PDB file of N, CA and C in Angstrom:
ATOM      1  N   UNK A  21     -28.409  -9.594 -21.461  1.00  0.00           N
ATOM      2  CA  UNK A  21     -29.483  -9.529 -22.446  1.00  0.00           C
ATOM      3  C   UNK A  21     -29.286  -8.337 -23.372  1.00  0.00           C
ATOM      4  N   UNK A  22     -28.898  -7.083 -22.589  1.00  0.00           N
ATOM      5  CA  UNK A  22     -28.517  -5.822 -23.551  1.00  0.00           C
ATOM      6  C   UNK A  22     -27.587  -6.611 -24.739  1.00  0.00           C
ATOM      7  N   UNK A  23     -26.027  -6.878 -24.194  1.00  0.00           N
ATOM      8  CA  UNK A  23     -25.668  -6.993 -25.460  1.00  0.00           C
ATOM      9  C   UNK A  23     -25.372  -7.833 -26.363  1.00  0.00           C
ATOM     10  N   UNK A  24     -26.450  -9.083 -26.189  1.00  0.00           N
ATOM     11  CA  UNK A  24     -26.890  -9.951 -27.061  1.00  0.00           C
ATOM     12  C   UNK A  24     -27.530  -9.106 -28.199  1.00  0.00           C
ATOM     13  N   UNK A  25     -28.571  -8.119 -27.944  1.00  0.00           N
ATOM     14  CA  UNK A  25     -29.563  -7.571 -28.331  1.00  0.00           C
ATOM     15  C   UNK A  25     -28.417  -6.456 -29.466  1.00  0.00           C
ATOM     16  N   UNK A  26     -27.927  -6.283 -28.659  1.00  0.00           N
ATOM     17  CA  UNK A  26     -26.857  -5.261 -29.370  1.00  0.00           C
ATOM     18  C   UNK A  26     -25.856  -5.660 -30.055  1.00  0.00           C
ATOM     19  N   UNK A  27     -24.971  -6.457 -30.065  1.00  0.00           N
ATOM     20  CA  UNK A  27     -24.431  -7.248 -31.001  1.00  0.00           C
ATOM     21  C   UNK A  27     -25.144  -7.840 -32.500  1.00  0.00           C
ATOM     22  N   UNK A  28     -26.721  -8.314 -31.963  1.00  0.00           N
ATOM     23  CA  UNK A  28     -28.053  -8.710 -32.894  1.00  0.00           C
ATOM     24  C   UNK A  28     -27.825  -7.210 -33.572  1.00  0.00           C
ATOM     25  N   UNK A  29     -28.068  -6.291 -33.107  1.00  0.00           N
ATOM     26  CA  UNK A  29     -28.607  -4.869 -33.882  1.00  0.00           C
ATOM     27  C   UNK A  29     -26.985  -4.777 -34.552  1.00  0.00           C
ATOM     28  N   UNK A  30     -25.686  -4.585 -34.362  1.00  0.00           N
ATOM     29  CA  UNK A  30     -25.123  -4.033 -34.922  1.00  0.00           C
ATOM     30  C   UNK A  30     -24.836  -5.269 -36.242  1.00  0.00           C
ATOM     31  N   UNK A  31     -25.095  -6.543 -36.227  1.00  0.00           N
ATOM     32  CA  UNK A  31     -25.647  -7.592 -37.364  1.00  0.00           C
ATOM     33  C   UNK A  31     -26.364  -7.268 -37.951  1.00  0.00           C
ATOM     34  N   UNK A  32     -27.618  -7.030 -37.596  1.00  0.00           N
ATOM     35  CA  UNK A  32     -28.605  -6.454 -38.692  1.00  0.00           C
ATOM     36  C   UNK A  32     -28.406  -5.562 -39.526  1.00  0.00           C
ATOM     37  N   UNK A  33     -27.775  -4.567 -38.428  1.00  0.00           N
ATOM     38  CA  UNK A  33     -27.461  -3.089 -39.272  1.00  0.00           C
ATOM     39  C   UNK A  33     -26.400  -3.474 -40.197  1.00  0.00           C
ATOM     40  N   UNK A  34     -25.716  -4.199 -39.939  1.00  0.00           N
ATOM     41  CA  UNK A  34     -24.657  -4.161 -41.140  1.00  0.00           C
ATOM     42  C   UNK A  34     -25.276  -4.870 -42.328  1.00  0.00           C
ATOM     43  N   UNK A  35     -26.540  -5.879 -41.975  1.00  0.00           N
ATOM     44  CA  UNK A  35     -26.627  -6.346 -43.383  1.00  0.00           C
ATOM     45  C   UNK A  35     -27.961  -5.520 -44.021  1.00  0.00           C
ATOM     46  N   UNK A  36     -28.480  -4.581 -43.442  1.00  0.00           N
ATOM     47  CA  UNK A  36     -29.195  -3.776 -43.384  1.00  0.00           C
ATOM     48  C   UNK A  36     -28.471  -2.708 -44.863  1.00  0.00           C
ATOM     49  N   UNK A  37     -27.065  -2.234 -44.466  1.00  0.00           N
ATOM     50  CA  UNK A  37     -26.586  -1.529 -45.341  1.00  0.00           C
ATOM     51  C   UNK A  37     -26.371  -2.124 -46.623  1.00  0.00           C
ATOM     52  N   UNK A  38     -25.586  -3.850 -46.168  1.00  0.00           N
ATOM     53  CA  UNK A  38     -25.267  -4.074 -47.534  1.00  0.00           C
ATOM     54  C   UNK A  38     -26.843  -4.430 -48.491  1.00  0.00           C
ATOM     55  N   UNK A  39     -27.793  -5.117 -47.478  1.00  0.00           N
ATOM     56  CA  UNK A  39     -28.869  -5.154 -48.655  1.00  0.00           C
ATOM     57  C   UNK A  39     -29.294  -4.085 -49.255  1.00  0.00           C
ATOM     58  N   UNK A  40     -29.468  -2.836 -48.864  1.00  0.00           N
ATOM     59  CA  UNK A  40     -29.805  -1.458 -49.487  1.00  0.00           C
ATOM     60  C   UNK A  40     -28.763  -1.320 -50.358  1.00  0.00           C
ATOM     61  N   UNK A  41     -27.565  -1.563 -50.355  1.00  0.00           N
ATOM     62  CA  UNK A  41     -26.730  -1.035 -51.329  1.00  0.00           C
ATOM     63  C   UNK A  41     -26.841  -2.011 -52.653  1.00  0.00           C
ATOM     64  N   UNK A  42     -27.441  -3.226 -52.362  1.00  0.00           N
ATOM     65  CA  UNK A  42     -27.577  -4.301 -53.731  1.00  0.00           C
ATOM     66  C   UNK A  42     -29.233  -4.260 -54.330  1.00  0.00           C
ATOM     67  N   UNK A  43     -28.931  -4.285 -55.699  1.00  0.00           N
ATOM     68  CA  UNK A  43     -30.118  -4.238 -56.123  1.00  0.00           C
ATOM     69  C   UNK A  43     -30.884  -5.508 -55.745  1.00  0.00           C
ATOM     70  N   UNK A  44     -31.901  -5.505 -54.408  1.00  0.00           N
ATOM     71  CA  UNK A  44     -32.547  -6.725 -53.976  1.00  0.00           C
ATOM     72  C   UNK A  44     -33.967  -6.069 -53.420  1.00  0.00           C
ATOM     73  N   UNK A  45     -34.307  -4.979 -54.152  1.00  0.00           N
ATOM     74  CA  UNK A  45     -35.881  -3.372 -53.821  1.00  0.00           C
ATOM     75  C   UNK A  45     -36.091  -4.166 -52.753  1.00  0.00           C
ATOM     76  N   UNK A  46     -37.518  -4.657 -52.420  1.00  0.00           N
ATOM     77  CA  UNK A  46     -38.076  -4.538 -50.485  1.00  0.00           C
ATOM     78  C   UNK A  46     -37.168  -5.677 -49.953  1.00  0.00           C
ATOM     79  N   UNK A  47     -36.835  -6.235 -50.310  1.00  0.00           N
ATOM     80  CA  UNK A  47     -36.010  -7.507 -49.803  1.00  0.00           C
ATOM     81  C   UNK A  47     -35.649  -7.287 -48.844  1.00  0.00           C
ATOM     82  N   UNK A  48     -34.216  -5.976 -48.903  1.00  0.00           N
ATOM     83  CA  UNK A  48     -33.570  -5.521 -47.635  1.00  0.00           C
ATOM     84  C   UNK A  48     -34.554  -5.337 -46.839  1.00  0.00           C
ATOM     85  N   UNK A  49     -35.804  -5.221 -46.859  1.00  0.00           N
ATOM     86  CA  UNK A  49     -36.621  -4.840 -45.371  1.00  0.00           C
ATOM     87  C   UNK A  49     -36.623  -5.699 -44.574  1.00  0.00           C
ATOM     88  N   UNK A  50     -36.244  -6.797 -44.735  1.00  0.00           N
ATOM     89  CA  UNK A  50     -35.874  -8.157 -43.806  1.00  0.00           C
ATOM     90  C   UNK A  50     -34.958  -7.562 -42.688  1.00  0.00           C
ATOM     91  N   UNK A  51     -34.108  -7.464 -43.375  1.00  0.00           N
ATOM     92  CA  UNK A  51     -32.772  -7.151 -41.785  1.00  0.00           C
ATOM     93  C   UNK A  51     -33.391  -5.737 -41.685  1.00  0.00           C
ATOM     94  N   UNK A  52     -33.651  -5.036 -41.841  1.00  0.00           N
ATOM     95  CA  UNK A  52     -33.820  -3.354 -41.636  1.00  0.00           C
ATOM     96  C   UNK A  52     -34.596  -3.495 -40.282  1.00  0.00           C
ATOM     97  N   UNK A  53     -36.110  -4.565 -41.075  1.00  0.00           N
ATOM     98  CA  UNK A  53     -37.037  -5.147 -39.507  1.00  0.00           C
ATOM     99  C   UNK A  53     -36.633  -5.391 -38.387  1.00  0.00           C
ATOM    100  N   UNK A  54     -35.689  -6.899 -38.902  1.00  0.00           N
ATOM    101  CA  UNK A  54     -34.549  -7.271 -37.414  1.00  0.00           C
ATOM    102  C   UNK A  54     -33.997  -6.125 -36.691  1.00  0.00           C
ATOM    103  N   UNK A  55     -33.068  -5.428 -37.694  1.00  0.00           N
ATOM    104  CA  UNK A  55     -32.612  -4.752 -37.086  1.00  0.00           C
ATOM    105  C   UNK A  55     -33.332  -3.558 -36.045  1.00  0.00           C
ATOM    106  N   UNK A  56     -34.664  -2.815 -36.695  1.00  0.00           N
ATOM    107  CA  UNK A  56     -35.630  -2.228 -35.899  1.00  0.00           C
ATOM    108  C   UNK A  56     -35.827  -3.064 -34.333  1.00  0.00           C
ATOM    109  N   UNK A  57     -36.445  -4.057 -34.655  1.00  0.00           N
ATOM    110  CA  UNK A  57     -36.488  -4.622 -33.772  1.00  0.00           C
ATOM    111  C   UNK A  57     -35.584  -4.683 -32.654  1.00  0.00           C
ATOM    112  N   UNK A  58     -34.452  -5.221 -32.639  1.00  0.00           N
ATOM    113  CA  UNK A  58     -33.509  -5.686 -32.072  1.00  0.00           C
ATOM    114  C   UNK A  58     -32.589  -4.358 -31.308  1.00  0.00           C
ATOM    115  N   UNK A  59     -33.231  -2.924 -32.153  1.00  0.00           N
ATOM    116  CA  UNK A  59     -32.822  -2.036 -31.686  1.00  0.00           C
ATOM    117  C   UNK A  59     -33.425  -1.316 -30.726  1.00  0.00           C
ATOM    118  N   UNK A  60     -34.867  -1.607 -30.768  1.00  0.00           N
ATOM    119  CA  UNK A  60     -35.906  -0.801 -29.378  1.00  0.00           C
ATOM    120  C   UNK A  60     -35.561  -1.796 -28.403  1.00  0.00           C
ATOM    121  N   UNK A  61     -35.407  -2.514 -28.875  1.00  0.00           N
ATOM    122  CA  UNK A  61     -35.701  -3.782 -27.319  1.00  0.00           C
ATOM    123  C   UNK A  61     -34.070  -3.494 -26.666  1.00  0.00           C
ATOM    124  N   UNK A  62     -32.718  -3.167 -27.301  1.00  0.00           N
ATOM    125  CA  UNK A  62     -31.603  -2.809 -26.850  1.00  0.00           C
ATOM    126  C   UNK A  62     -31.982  -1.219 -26.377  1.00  0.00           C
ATOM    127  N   UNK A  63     -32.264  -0.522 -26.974  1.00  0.00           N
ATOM    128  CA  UNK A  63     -32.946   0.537 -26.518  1.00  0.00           C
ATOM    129  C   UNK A  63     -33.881   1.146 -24.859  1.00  0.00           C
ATOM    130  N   UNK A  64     -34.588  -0.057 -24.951  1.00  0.00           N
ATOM    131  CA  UNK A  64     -35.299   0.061 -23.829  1.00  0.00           C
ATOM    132  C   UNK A  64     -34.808  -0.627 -22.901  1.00  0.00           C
ATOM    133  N   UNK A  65     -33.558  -1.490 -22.586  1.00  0.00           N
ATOM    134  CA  UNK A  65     -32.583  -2.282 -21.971  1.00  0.00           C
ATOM    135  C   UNK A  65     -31.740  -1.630 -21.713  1.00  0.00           C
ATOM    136  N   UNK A  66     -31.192  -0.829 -22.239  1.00  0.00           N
ATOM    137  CA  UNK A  66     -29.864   0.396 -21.836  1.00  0.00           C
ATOM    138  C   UNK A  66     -30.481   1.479 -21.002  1.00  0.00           C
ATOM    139  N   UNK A  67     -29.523   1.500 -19.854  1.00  0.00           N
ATOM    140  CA  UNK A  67     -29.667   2.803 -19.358  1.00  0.00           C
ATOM    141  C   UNK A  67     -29.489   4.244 -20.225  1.00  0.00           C
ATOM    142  N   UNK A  68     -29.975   5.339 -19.466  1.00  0.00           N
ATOM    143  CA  UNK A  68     -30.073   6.765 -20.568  1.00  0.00           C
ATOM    144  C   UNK A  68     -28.211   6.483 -21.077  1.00  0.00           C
ATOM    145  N   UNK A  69     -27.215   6.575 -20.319  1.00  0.00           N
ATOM    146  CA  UNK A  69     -26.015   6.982 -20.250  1.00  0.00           C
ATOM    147  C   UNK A  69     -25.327   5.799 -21.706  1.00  0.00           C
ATOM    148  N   UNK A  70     -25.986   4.777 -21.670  1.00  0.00           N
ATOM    149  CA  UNK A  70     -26.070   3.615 -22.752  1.00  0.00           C
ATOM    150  C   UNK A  70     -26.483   3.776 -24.026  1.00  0.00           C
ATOM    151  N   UNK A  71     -27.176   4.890 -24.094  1.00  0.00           N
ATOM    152  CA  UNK A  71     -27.876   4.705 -24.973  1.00  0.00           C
ATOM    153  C   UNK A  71     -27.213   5.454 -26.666  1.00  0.00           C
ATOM    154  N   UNK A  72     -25.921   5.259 -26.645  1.00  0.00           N
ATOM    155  CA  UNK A  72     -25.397   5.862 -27.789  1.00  0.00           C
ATOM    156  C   UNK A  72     -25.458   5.463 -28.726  1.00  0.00           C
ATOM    157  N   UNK A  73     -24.852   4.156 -28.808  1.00  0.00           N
ATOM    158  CA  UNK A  73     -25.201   3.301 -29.807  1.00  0.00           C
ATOM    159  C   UNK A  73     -26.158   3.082 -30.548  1.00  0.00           C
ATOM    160  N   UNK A  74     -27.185   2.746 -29.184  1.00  0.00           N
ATOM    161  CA  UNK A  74     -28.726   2.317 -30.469  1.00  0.00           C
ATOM    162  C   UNK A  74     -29.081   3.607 -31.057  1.00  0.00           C
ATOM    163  N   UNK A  75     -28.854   4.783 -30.656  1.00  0.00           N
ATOM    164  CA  UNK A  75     -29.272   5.548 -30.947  1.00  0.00           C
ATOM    165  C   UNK A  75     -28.753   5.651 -32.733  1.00  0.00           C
ATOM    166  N   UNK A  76     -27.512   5.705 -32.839  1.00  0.00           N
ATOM    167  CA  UNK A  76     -26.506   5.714 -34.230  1.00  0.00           C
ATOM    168  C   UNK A  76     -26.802   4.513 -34.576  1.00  0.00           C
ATOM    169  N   UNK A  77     -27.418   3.675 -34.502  1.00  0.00           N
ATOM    170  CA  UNK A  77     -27.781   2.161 -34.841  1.00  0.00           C
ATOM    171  C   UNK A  77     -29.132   2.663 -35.842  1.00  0.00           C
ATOM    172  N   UNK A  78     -29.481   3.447 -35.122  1.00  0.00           N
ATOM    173  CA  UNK A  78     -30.921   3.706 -35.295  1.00  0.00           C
ATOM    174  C   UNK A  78     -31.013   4.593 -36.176  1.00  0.00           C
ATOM    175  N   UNK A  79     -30.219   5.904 -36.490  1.00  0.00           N
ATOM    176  CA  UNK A  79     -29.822   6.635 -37.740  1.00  0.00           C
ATOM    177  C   UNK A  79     -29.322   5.738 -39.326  1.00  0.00           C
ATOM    178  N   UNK A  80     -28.589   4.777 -38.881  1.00  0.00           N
ATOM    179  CA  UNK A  80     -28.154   4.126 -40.066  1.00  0.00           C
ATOM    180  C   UNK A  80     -28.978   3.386 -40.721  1.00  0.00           C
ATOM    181  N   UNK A  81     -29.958   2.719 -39.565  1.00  0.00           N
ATOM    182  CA  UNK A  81     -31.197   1.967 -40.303  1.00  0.00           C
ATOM    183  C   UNK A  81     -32.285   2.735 -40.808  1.00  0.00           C
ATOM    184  N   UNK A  82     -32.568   4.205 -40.477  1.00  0.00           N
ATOM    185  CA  UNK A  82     -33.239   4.635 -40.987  1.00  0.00           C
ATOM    186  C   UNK A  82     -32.588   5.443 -42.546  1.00  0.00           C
ATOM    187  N   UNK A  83     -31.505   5.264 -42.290  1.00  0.00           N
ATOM    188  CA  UNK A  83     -31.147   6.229 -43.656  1.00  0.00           C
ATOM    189  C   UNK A  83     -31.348   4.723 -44.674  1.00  0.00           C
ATOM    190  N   UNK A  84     -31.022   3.666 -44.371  1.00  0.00           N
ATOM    191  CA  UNK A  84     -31.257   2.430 -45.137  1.00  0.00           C
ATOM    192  C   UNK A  84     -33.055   2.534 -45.889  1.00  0.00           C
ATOM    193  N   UNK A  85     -33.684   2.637 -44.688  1.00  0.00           N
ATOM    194  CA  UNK A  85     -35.045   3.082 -44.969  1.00  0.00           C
ATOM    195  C   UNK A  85     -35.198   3.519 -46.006  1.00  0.00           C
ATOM    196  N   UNK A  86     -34.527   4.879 -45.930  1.00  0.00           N
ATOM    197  CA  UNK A  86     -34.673   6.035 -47.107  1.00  0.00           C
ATOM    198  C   UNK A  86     -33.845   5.248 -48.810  1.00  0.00           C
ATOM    199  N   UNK A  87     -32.934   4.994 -48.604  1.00  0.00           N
ATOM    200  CA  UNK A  87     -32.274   4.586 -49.296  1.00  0.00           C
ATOM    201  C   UNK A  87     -32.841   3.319 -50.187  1.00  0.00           C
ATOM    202  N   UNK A  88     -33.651   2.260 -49.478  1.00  0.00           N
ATOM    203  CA  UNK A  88     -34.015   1.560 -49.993  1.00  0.00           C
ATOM    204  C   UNK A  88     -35.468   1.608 -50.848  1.00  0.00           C
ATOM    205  N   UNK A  89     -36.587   3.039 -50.056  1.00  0.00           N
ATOM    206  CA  UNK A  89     -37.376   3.383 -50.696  1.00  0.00           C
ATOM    207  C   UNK A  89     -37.242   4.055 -51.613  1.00  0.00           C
ATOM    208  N   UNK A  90     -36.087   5.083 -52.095  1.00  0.00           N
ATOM    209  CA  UNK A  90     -36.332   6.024 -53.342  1.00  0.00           C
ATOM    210  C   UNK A  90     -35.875   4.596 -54.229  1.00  0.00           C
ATOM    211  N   UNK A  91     -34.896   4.098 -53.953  1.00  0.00           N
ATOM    212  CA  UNK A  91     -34.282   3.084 -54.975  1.00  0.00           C
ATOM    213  C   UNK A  91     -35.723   2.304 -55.611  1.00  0.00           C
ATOM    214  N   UNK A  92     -36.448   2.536 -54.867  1.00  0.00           N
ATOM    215  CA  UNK A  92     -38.142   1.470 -55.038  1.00  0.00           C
ATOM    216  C   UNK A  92     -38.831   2.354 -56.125  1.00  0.00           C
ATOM    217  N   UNK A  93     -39.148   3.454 -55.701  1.00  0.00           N
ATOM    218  CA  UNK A  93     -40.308   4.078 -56.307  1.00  0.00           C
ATOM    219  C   UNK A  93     -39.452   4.843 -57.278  1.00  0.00           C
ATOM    220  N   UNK A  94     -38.443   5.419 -57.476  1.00  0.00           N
ATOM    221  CA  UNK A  94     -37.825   6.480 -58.598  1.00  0.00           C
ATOM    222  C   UNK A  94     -37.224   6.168 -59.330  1.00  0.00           C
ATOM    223  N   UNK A  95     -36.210   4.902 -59.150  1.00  0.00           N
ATOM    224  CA  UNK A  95     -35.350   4.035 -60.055  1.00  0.00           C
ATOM    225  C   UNK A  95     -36.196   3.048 -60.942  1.00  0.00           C
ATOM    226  N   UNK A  96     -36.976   2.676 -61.923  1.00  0.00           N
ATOM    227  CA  UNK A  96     -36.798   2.048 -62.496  1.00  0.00           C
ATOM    228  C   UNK A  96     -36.163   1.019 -63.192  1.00  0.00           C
ATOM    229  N   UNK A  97     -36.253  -0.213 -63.448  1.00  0.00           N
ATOM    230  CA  UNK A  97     -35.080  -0.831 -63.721  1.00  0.00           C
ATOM    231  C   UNK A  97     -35.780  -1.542 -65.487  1.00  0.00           C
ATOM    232  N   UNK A  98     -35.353  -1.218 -66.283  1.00  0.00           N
ATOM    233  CA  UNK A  98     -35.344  -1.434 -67.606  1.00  0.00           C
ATOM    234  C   UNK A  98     -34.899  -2.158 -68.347  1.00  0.00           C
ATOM    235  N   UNK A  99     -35.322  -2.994 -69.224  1.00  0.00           N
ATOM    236  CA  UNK A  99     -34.340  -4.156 -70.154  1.00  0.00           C
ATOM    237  C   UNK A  99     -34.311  -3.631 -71.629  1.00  0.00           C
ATOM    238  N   UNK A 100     -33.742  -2.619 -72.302  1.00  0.00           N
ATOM    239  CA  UNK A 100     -33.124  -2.575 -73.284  1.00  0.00           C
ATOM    240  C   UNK A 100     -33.162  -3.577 -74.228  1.00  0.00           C
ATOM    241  N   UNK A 101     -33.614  -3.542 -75.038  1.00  0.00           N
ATOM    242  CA  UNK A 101     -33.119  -4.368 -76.350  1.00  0.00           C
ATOM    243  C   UNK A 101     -32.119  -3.622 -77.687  1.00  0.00           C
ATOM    244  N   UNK A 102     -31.215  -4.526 -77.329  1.00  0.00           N
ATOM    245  CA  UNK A 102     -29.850  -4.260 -77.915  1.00  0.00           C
ATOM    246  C   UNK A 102     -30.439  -4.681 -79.968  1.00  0.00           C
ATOM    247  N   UNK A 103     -30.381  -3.735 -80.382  1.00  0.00           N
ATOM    248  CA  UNK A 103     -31.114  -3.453 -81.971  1.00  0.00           C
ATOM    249  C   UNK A 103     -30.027  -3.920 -82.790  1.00  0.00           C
ATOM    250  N   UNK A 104     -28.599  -3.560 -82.590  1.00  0.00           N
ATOM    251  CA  UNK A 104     -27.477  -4.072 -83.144  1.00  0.00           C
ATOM    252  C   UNK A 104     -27.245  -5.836 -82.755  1.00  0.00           C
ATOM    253  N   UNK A 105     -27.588  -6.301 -82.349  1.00  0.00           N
ATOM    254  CA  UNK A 105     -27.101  -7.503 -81.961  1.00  0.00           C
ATOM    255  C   UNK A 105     -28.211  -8.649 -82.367  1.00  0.00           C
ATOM    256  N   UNK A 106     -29.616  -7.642 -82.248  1.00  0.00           N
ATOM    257  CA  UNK A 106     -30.608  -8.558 -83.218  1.00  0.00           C
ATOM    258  C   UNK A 106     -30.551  -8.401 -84.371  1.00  0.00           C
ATOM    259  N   UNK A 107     -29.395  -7.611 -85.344  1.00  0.00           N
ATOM    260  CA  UNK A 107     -29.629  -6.963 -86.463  1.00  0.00           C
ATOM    261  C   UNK A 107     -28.335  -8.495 -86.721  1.00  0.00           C
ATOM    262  N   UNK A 108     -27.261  -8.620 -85.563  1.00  0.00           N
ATOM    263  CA  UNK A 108     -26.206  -9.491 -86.410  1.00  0.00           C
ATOM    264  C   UNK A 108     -26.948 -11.262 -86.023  1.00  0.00           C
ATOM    265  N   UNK A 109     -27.176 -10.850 -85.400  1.00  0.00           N
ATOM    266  CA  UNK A 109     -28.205 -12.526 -85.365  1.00  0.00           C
ATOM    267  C   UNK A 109     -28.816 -12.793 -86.103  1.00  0.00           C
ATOM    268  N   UNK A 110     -30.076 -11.808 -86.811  1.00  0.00           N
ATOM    269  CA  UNK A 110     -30.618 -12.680 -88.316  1.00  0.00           C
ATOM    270  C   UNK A 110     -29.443 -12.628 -88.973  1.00  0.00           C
ATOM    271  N   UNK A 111     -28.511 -11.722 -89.659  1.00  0.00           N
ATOM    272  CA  UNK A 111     -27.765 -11.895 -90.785  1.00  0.00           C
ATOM    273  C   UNK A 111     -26.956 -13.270 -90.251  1.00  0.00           C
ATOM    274  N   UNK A 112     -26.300 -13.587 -89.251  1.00  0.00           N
ATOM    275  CA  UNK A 112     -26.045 -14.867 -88.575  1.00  0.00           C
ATOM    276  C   UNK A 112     -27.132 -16.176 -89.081  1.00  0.00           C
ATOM    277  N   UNK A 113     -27.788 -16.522 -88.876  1.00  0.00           N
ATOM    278  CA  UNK A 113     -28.793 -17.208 -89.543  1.00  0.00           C
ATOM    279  C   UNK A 113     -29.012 -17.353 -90.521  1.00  0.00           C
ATOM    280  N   UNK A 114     -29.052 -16.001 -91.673  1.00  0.00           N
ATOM    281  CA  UNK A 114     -29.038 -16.144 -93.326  1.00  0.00           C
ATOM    282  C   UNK A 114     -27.876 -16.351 -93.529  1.00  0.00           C
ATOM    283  N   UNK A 115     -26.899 -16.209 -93.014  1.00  0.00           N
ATOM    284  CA  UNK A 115     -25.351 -16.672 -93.675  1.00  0.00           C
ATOM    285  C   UNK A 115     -25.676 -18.372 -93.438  1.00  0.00           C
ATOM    286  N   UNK A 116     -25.721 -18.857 -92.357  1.00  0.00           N
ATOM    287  CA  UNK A 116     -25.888 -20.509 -91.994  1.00  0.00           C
ATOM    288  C   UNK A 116     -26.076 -21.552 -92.625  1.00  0.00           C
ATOM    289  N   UNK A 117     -27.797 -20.285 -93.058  1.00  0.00           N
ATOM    290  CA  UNK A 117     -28.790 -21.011 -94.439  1.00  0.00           C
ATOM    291  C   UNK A 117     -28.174 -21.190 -95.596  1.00  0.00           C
ATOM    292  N   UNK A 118     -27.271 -20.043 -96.384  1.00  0.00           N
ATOM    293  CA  UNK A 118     -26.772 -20.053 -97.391  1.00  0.00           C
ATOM    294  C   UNK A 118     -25.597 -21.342 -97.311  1.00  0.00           C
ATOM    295  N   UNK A 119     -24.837 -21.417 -96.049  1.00  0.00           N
ATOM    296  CA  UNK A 119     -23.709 -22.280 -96.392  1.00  0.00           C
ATOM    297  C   UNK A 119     -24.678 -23.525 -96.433  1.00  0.00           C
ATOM    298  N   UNK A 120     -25.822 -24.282 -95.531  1.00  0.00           N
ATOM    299  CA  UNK A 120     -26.056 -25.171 -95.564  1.00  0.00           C
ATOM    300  C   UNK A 120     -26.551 -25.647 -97.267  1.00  0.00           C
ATOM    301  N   UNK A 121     -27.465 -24.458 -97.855  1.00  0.00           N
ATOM    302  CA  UNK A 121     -27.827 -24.775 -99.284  1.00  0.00           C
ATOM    303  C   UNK A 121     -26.138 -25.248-100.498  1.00  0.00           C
ATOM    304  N   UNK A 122     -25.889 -24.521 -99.953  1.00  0.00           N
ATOM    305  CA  UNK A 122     -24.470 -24.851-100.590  1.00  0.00           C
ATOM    306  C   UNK A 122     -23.821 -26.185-100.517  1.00  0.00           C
ATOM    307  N   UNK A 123     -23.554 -26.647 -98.825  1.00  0.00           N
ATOM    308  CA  UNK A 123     -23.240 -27.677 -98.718  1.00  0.00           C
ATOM    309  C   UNK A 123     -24.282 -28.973 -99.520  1.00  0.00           C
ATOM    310  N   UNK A 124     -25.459 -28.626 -99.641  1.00  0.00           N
ATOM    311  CA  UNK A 124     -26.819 -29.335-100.150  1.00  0.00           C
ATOM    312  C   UNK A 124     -26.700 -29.665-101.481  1.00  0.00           C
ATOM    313  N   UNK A 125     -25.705 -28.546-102.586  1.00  0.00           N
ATOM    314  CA  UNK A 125     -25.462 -28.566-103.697  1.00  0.00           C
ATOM    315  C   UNK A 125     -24.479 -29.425-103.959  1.00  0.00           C
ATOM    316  N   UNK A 126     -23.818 -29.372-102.860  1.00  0.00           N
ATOM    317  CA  UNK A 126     -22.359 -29.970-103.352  1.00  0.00           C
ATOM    318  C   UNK A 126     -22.325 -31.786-103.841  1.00  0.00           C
ATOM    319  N   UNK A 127     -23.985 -31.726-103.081  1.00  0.00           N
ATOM    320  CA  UNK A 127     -23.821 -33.524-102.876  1.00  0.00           C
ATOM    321  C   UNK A 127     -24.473 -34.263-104.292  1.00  0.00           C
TER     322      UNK A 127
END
């Protein structure tokens, strides 16, 4: 049962890291949970002499913690509007107009 539980935790934890490292804000708290989870219950299943792992199991998910909350509250994520590119899109459009009047003349 330990290392079902523990195999589970070192799964979680790994996707624990990669969701914190992708922009996906509380999302990652999914595996972080599992992984919490999956880590007391391996935790309280291991003898003291056992207990290394969850323990470093248990550092990585909490630095995920951290990691995934500043990314929440301090990062902002912003959409820019690109001023040059709406500037060549109308002139794009008045050029269009002009050829179509043109073509309009020709007939």
């Amino acid at each position: 049962m330990r290392k079902l539980f523990l195999i589970l935790s070192f799964i979680f934890t790994g996707l624990s890291v990669l969701f914190s490292a992708l922009p996906l804000d509380t999302l990652a708290f999914i595996p972080i949970g599992l992984a919490v989870i999956c880590l007391v219950i391996t935790f309280l299943k291991s003898e003291i002499r056992l207990r290394v792992w969850p323990k470093r199991l248990f550092i990585i998910t909490y630095l995920c913690i951290a990691v995934v909350l500043v990314k929440t509250f301090f990062f902002k994520d912003e959409v820019a509007v690109d001023q040059q590119f709406e500037q060549q899109k109308i002139e794009t459009k008045q050029e269009a107009k002009k050829e179509l009047e043109e073509l309009e003349g020709l007939e």
